[in-house]
Tab-separated table of C-alpha atoms and ligand atoms in Angstrom:
chain	number	residue	atom	x	y	z
A	15	UNK	CA	118.407	109.180	85.166
A	16	UNK	CA	116.725	106.092	83.724
A	17	UNK	CA	113.903	104.908	85.976
A	18	UNK	CA	112.006	101.697	85.306
A	19	UNK	CA	108.499	101.541	86.744
A	20	UNK	CA	107.236	97.964	87.047
A	21	UNK	CA	103.499	98.193	86.571
A	22	UNK	CA	100.787	96.114	84.948
A	23	UNK	CA	99.279	99.091	83.099
A	24	UNK	CA	100.572	102.476	81.960
A	25	UNK	CA	97.075	103.890	82.202
A	26	UNK	CA	96.804	103.391	85.980
A	27	UNK	CA	96.678	106.745	87.725
A	28	UNK	CA	99.833	106.219	89.775
A	29	UNK	CA	101.811	104.931	86.782
A	30	UNK	CA	100.642	107.832	84.634
A	31	UNK	CA	101.601	110.345	87.296
A	32	UNK	CA	105.049	108.764	87.753
A	33	UNK	CA	105.724	109.114	84.024
A	34	UNK	CA	104.415	112.659	83.899
A	35	UNK	CA	106.435	113.797	86.923
A	36	UNK	CA	109.496	111.880	85.714
A	37	UNK	CA	109.453	113.643	82.358
A	38	UNK	CA	109.071	117.004	84.067
A	39	UNK	CA	112.208	116.200	86.019
A	40	UNK	CA	113.986	115.191	82.803
A	41	UNK	CA	114.308	111.545	83.714
A	42	UNK	CA	113.784	108.734	81.243
A	43	UNK	CA	110.843	106.791	82.644
A	44	UNK	CA	110.205	103.335	81.192
A	45	UNK	CA	107.216	101.254	82.185
A	46	UNK	CA	107.374	97.458	82.011
A	47	UNK	CA	104.654	94.978	82.863
A	48	UNK	CA	106.359	92.597	85.305
A	49	UNK	CA	104.319	89.701	83.876
A	50	UNK	CA	105.845	90.393	80.451
A	51	UNK	CA	109.397	90.348	81.780
A	52	UNK	CA	111.181	87.151	80.792
A	53	UNK	CA	113.745	86.149	83.394
A	54	UNK	CA	116.832	84.757	81.747
A	55	UNK	CA	119.412	82.702	83.540
A	56	UNK	CA	122.080	82.017	80.998
A	57	UNK	CA	125.670	82.924	80.171
A	58	UNK	CA	126.616	83.135	83.832
A	59	UNK	CA	124.536	86.176	84.682
A	60	UNK	CA	120.894	87.025	85.121
A	61	UNK	CA	119.214	89.268	82.552
A	62	UNK	CA	115.708	90.272	81.562
A	63	UNK	CA	114.001	90.226	78.175
A	64	UNK	CA	110.925	92.188	77.216
A	65	UNK	CA	109.290	91.589	73.845
A	66	UNK	CA	112.142	89.229	72.956
A	67	UNK	CA	114.792	91.908	73.486
A	68	UNK	CA	117.189	92.558	76.295
A	69	UNK	CA	115.888	95.330	78.529
A	70	UNK	CA	117.853	98.603	78.594
A	71	UNK	CA	119.570	98.689	81.962
A	72	UNK	CA	117.819	101.178	84.265
A	73	UNK	CA	119.544	103.130	87.051
A	74	UNK	CA	116.796	102.151	89.437
A	75	UNK	CA	113.600	100.095	89.520
A	76	UNK	CA	110.406	101.341	91.122
A	77	UNK	CA	108.120	98.331	91.614
A	78	UNK	CA	104.343	98.799	91.692
A	79	UNK	CA	103.215	95.299	92.532
A	80	UNK	CA	99.471	94.717	92.655
A	81	UNK	CA	97.310	91.669	93.229
A	82	UNK	CA	97.639	89.799	89.928
A	83	UNK	CA	100.720	87.632	89.513
A	84	UNK	CA	102.249	88.839	92.756
A	85	UNK	CA	104.681	85.965	93.146
A	86	UNK	CA	105.960	86.278	89.616
A	87	UNK	CA	106.356	90.025	90.021
A	88	UNK	CA	108.342	89.538	93.202
A	89	UNK	CA	110.659	87.145	91.338
A	90	UNK	CA	111.144	89.892	88.717
A	91	UNK	CA	112.150	92.377	91.415
A	92	UNK	CA	114.556	89.776	92.810
A	93	UNK	CA	116.072	89.334	89.339
A	94	UNK	CA	116.772	93.066	89.062
A	95	UNK	CA	118.464	92.964	92.451
A	96	UNK	CA	120.629	90.054	91.284
A	97	UNK	CA	121.576	92.133	88.235
A	98	UNK	CA	122.924	94.719	90.669
A	99	UNK	CA	120.221	97.286	89.897
A	100	UNK	CA	118.974	99.261	92.911
A	101	UNK	CA	115.272	98.797	93.663
A	102	UNK	CA	112.921	100.906	95.766
A	103	UNK	CA	111.773	98.197	98.214
A	104	UNK	CA	113.552	94.853	97.939
A	105	UNK	CA	111.744	91.686	96.945
A	106	UNK	CA	111.951	90.196	100.427
A	107	UNK	CA	110.301	93.196	102.028
A	108	UNK	CA	107.605	93.275	99.322
A	109	UNK	CA	106.851	89.582	99.905
A	110	UNK	CA	106.621	90.221	103.638
A	111	UNK	CA	104.261	93.130	103.156
A	112	UNK	CA	102.022	91.033	100.914
A	113	UNK	CA	101.430	88.597	103.747
A	114	UNK	CA	99.250	90.033	106.510
A	115	UNK	CA	100.283	87.328	108.962
A	116	UNK	CA	104.007	87.878	108.461
A	117	UNK	CA	103.473	91.631	108.801
A	118	UNK	CA	101.497	91.443	112.033
A	119	UNK	CA	103.969	88.965	113.551
A	120	UNK	CA	106.850	91.332	112.910
A	121	UNK	CA	104.973	94.391	114.123
A	122	UNK	CA	103.823	92.686	117.317
A	123	UNK	CA	107.319	91.315	118.007
A	124	UNK	CA	108.702	94.857	117.857
A	125	UNK	CA	106.139	96.181	120.286
A	126	UNK	CA	104.218	98.120	117.634
A	127	UNK	CA	100.524	98.140	118.606
A	128	UNK	CA	98.275	96.035	116.338
A	129	UNK	CA	94.653	94.947	116.895
A	130	UNK	CA	94.567	91.735	118.973
A	131	UNK	CA	94.826	89.020	116.339
A	132	UNK	CA	95.000	85.275	116.367
A	133	UNK	CA	95.421	82.489	113.910
A	134	UNK	CA	94.437	78.911	114.624
A	135	UNK	CA	93.944	75.628	112.832
A	136	UNK	CA	92.236	74.087	115.800
A	137	UNK	CA	88.451	74.243	115.782
A	138	UNK	CA	87.921	73.924	119.568
A	139	UNK	CA	87.661	76.524	122.339
A	140	UNK	CA	86.288	79.036	119.899
A	141	UNK	CA	84.177	80.778	122.531
A	142	UNK	CA	87.244	81.378	124.671
A	143	UNK	CA	89.226	82.626	121.708
A	144	UNK	CA	86.402	85.005	120.783
A	145	UNK	CA	86.485	86.455	124.292
A	146	UNK	CA	90.222	87.124	123.954
A	147	UNK	CA	89.332	89.337	121.001
A	148	UNK	CA	86.409	91.022	122.731
A	149	UNK	CA	83.988	89.459	120.250
A	150	UNK	CA	81.919	88.488	118.432
A	151	UNK	CA	81.724	90.479	116.267
A	152	UNK	CA	85.264	89.992	114.978
A	153	UNK	CA	87.122	90.771	111.772
A	154	UNK	CA	88.493	87.908	109.693
A	155	UNK	CA	91.237	88.409	107.131
A	156	UNK	CA	92.698	86.240	104.442
A	157	UNK	CA	96.488	86.368	104.589
A	158	UNK	CA	96.615	87.812	101.074
A	159	UNK	CA	94.069	90.402	100.129
A	160	UNK	CA	94.097	94.040	99.235
A	161	UNK	CA	91.756	96.967	98.635
A	162	UNK	CA	89.399	95.494	101.204
A	163	UNK	CA	88.787	92.127	99.537
A	164	UNK	CA	89.407	89.236	101.918
A	165	UNK	CA	88.492	91.362	104.950
A	166	UNK	CA	85.294	90.044	106.525
A	167	UNK	CA	83.026	91.184	109.326
A	168	UNK	CA	81.784	88.140	111.272
A	169	UNK	CA	78.812	88.944	113.448
A	170	UNK	CA	78.393	85.814	115.540
A	171	UNK	CA	80.251	82.722	116.621
A	172	UNK	CA	78.364	80.485	114.157
A	173	UNK	CA	79.400	82.751	111.309
A	174	UNK	CA	83.032	82.605	112.493
A	175	UNK	CA	82.760	78.813	112.651
A	176	UNK	CA	81.321	78.430	109.161
A	177	UNK	CA	83.883	80.861	107.773
A	178	UNK	CA	86.749	78.900	109.374
A	179	UNK	CA	85.374	75.619	108.013
A	180	UNK	CA	85.090	77.047	104.537
A	181	UNK	CA	88.570	78.553	104.529
A	182	UNK	CA	90.207	75.466	106.038
A	183	UNK	CA	88.451	73.216	103.520
A	184	UNK	CA	90.115	75.263	100.790
A	185	UNK	CA	93.468	74.622	102.455
A	186	UNK	CA	93.824	78.299	103.377
A	187	UNK	CA	94.391	80.083	106.656
A	188	UNK	CA	92.673	83.149	107.984
A	189	UNK	CA	93.367	85.659	110.732
A	190	UNK	CA	90.780	86.494	113.365
A	191	UNK	CA	91.071	90.018	114.718
A	192	UNK	CA	89.481	92.296	117.281
A	193	UNK	CA	86.885	94.510	115.648
A	194	UNK	CA	87.850	98.100	116.380
A	195	UNK	CA	84.260	99.361	116.411
A	196	UNK	CA	85.142	102.879	117.522
A	197	UNK	CA	87.138	103.511	114.357
A	198	UNK	CA	83.717	103.476	112.562
A	199	UNK	CA	84.855	102.781	109.038
A	200	UNK	CA	87.640	105.327	109.266
A	201	UNK	CA	91.377	104.925	109.297
A	202	UNK	CA	94.585	106.820	108.693
A	203	UNK	CA	96.907	106.181	105.761
A	204	UNK	CA	100.449	107.424	106.307
A	205	UNK	CA	103.007	107.464	103.508
A	206	UNK	CA	106.461	106.716	104.882
A	207	UNK	CA	109.486	107.385	102.687
A	208	UNK	CA	113.057	107.065	103.900
A	209	UNK	CA	112.048	106.971	107.562
A	210	UNK	CA	109.782	110.036	107.415
A	211	UNK	CA	106.025	110.503	107.097
A	212	UNK	CA	105.711	112.569	103.916
A	213	UNK	CA	101.915	112.670	103.569
A	214	UNK	CA	98.883	111.412	105.456
A	215	UNK	CA	95.140	111.330	105.114
A	216	UNK	CA	92.153	110.110	107.016
A	217	UNK	CA	89.957	107.788	104.977
A	218	UNK	CA	86.252	107.608	105.643
A	219	UNK	CA	84.315	104.611	104.328
A	220	UNK	CA	80.885	104.985	102.760
A	221	UNK	CA	77.837	104.782	105.062
A	222	UNK	CA	77.377	101.263	106.481
A	223	UNK	CA	80.840	100.054	105.384
A	224	UNK	CA	83.544	99.238	107.960
A	225	UNK	CA	86.283	99.302	105.333
A	226	UNK	CA	87.672	102.675	104.388
A	227	UNK	CA	89.653	101.676	101.277
A	228	UNK	CA	89.539	104.298	98.529
A	229	UNK	CA	88.768	101.480	96.062
A	230	UNK	CA	85.619	100.739	98.044
A	231	UNK	CA	84.388	104.280	97.858
A	232	UNK	CA	86.293	105.639	100.868
A	233	UNK	CA	86.975	109.376	100.807
A	234	UNK	CA	90.248	110.925	101.919
A	235	UNK	CA	90.758	114.137	103.839
A	236	UNK	CA	94.027	115.715	104.910
A	237	UNK	CA	95.030	115.076	108.501
A	238	UNK	CA	97.784	116.349	110.746
A	239	UNK	CA	99.091	113.256	112.495
A	240	UNK	CA	99.866	113.382	116.216
A	241	UNK	CA	103.506	112.478	117.009
A	242	UNK	CA	102.479	109.050	118.368
A	243	UNK	CA	100.970	108.158	114.967
A	244	UNK	CA	104.038	109.429	113.118
A	245	UNK	CA	106.350	107.346	115.294
A	246	UNK	CA	104.282	104.194	114.860
A	247	UNK	CA	104.033	104.593	111.077
A	248	UNK	CA	107.815	104.987	110.774
A	249	UNK	CA	108.503	102.002	113.029
A	250	UNK	CA	105.973	99.856	111.142
A	251	UNK	CA	107.622	100.543	107.764
A	252	UNK	CA	111.044	99.761	109.258
A	253	UNK	CA	109.781	96.545	110.891
A	254	UNK	CA	108.747	95.217	107.480
A	255	UNK	CA	111.956	96.538	105.876
A	256	UNK	CA	110.285	98.922	103.423
A	257	UNK	CA	111.944	102.202	102.442
A	258	UNK	CA	108.638	103.340	100.960
A	259	UNK	CA	105.362	102.205	102.501
A	260	UNK	CA	101.717	103.080	102.998
A	261	UNK	CA	100.852	102.311	106.605
A	262	UNK	CA	97.186	101.813	107.604
A	263	UNK	CA	96.419	102.827	111.171
A	264	UNK	CA	93.125	102.562	113.052
A	265	UNK	CA	92.217	105.107	115.688
A	266	UNK	CA	91.290	102.768	118.542
A	267	UNK	CA	90.176	103.993	121.964
A	268	UNK	CA	93.493	102.639	123.301
A	269	UNK	CA	95.447	104.704	120.738
A	270	UNK	CA	96.772	104.012	117.260
A	271	UNK	CA	96.953	100.390	116.017
A	272	UNK	CA	98.583	99.351	112.748
A	273	UNK	CA	96.503	97.028	110.562
A	274	UNK	CA	98.615	96.889	107.461
A	275	UNK	CA	101.801	97.961	105.718
A	276	UNK	CA	101.544	98.339	101.919
A	277	UNK	CA	104.616	98.065	99.680
A	278	UNK	CA	103.058	99.660	96.571
A	279	UNK	CA	100.560	102.156	97.899
A	280	UNK	CA	98.330	103.775	95.294
A	281	UNK	CA	98.364	107.545	95.623
A	282	UNK	CA	95.453	108.961	93.648
A	283	UNK	CA	93.404	109.415	96.819
A	284	UNK	CA	96.415	110.759	98.703
A	285	UNK	CA	97.277	113.381	96.063
A	286	UNK	CA	93.657	114.423	95.886
A	287	UNK	CA	93.239	114.683	99.646
A	288	UNK	CA	96.546	116.391	100.452
A	289	UNK	CA	97.179	118.321	97.194
A	290	UNK	CA	100.787	117.144	97.541
A	291	UNK	CA	102.953	115.961	94.679
A	292	UNK	CA	103.201	112.362	95.858
A	293	UNK	CA	104.443	111.119	92.474
A	294	UNK	CA	107.365	113.541	92.855
A	295	UNK	CA	108.114	112.075	96.278
A	296	UNK	CA	108.209	108.564	94.796
A	297	UNK	CA	110.634	109.744	92.102
A	298	UNK	CA	112.853	111.462	94.655
A	299	UNK	CA	112.916	108.182	96.559
A	300	UNK	CA	113.920	106.347	93.373
A	301	UNK	CA	116.725	108.839	92.664
A	302	UNK	CA	117.997	108.567	96.236
A	303	UNK	CA	117.933	104.765	95.957
A	304	UNK	CA	119.922	104.891	92.705
A	305	UNK	CA	122.551	107.193	94.263
A	306	UNK	CA	122.855	105.005	97.331
A	307	UNK	CA	123.240	101.962	95.081
A	308	UNK	CA	126.022	103.608	93.099
A	309	UNK	CA	128.084	104.384	96.138
B	19	ADP	P1	93.395	95.596	102.817
B	19	ADP	O1	94.704	94.984	102.435
B	19	ADP	O2	92.266	94.894	102.128
B	19	ADP	O3	93.388	97.081	102.664
B	19	ADP	P2	93.250	96.110	105.701
B	19	ADP	O4	93.764	95.231	106.792
B	19	ADP	O5	93.961	97.387	105.475
B	19	ADP	O6	93.199	95.218	104.365
B	19	ADP	O7	91.710	96.353	105.987
B	19	ADP	C1	90.880	97.101	105.112
B	19	ADP	C2	90.080	98.124	105.879
B	19	ADP	O8	89.154	97.490	106.793
B	19	ADP	C3	90.917	99.028	106.763
B	19	ADP	O9	91.418	100.127	106.037
B	19	ADP	C4	89.932	99.451	107.846
B	19	ADP	O10	89.100	100.526	107.399
B	19	ADP	C5	89.049	98.219	108.014
B	19	ADP	N1	89.547	97.353	109.094
B	19	ADP	C6	90.580	96.483	108.994
B	19	ADP	N2	90.789	95.838	110.158
B	19	ADP	C7	89.867	96.298	111.033
B	19	ADP	C8	89.553	96.010	112.426
B	19	ADP	N3	90.258	95.107	113.105
B	19	ADP	N4	88.533	96.692	112.991
B	19	ADP	C9	87.820	97.617	112.293
B	19	ADP	N5	88.054	97.914	111.006
B	19	ADP	C10	89.061	97.276	110.359
B	20	MG	MG1	94.616	98.467	103.698
């Protein structure tokens, strides 16, 4: 099978592992930088050029969309869909996952527990709003951010106020969220593929850090998820419409709460922590997607 991995760099761990595992399984694995894909609308059908040449038609596309050029990359995924090529995670679901507000709205509407969160453009009644969230302290989050950037710990009401002023003056919005203190810089990352949790780890942030992201020095350890966590992870991925997702769950005293659903989860930390062949799971998902698309 011919699998196209959309990724900014072939040297990234996950991209390297996908190629390695793909070759072992006797697939042809191409890697294309989405930002180097030229989207052509001409001759009555969409096509894609790379390096001035028409791209060999893959059986399936496996998008790995990071932070740089996200919107363009999503348009590239859309183009492949319009060309009738099956993709692991559609462009609409990826766009949804990239927006923390959209994600939380959908999760909350489906009764999936999330930390109490609010968004406002109105500077008054802040003390009452803080109380709704059990703060200060509270967590503030830019709508688009990843690997822990754009996630802020605000200690006091004046710091929340100055943060809001700053963000609003830039024409941006920001979420204000209950600080789940008892999770103590730890969280659970569950990998959901095809409606099943295939791997999970607990991530533990470095001393003094409330964020547990692996890219911020968090360490993963294998974890056996209780059934309530498994159910919530599966429902969260489905709520956002992702066939493959990394779901971040905090262990709050009231039970599991979902903070985020990732459409292109990195898996270096997950392979290391669980000793599972996560790259192989991604490829199996791509093959299944291609077969479904053919039918
Ligand atoms: P990112 O896209 O940057 O990974 P997340 O929403 O997943 O954003 O937040 C990053 C990390 O910050 C989480 O993995 C978790 O460790 C911590 N965190 C996020 N929200 C909260 C919260 N409400 N209370 C306590 N810790 C949080
Ligand atoms: Mg996260």
